[in-house]
C-alpha positions in Angstrom: -12.8 1.7 8.0 -10.7 3.7 6.2 -11.0 3.3 2.1 -8.7 5.6 -0.3 -9.0 5.7 -3.9 -5.9 4.5 -6.3 -4.2 7.0 -8.5 -2.1 5.5 -11.4 0.5 3.6 -11.2 0.1 2.1 -7.6 1.3 -0.9 -6.3 0.7 -2.7 -3.5 4.6 -1.2 -1.9 3.9 2.8 -2.8 0.8 2.5 -0.9 1.7 1.1 1.9 4.7 3.0 1.9 2.2 5.9 1.5 -0.6 4.9 3.7 1.3 3.0 6.7 4.9 5.1 6.5 6.5 1.2 5.5 7.0 -0.5 2.5 7.1 -3.6 4.2 3.4 -3.9 5.2 2.3 -4.3 1.8 1.1 -7.9 2.4 -0.9 -6.4 5.6 -2.9 -3.6 3.3 -2.9 -7.0 0.7 -4.4 -9.6 3.2 -6.9 -6.4 3.7 -7.9 -6.2 0.3 -7.4 -10.1 -1.0 -10.1 -9.6 -3.7 -8.3 -6.7 -5.2 -4.7 -8.9 -5.3 -6.8 -11.9 -6.8 -7.4 -9.4 -9.7 -5.3 -6.8 -10.5 -1.8 -8.7 -9.0 0.6 -6.4 -8.3 -0.3 -3.1 -10.2 -3.9 -1.9 -9.4 -6.0 0.8 -11.5 -6.8 3.8 -11.1 -9.9 4.6 -9.3 -10.3 1.9 -7.5 -11.0 1.6 -4.1 -8.3 0.0 -1.0 -9.5 0.0 2.5 -6.7 0.7 4.6 -5.8 -1.8 7.8 -5.4 -0.1 11.6 -2.3 -1.8 12.3 -0.5 -1.1 15.6 3.1 -2.0 13.9 6.2 -2.1 16.7 8.1 1.1 15.6 11.3 -1.6 15.4 9.7 -2.5 12.0 9.1 0.7 10.3 12.1 1.9 8.5 13.0 5.0 8.7 15.0 5.7 5.5 12.5 6.3 2.2 11.8 4.2 -0.4 14.7 4.9 -3.4 11.7 5.7 -5.6 10.6 8.0 -3.3 12.0 12.4 -3.9 13.0 14.2 -1.0 
């Protein structure tokens, strides 16, 4: 099991993009952290431990473009 600690301003979609490579994988990330979803809704406070799932996603599901809020 891989665990990371949230930073200020983290959201499920941002974490999915940063950790799993695709913001569309946010539901999978939220599913393994169900207790945090219930407690914190969309924004996650700084310093919370987040479990990162091992996801084997089909290549066509992974987006090739960066999220609009990401800088190059």
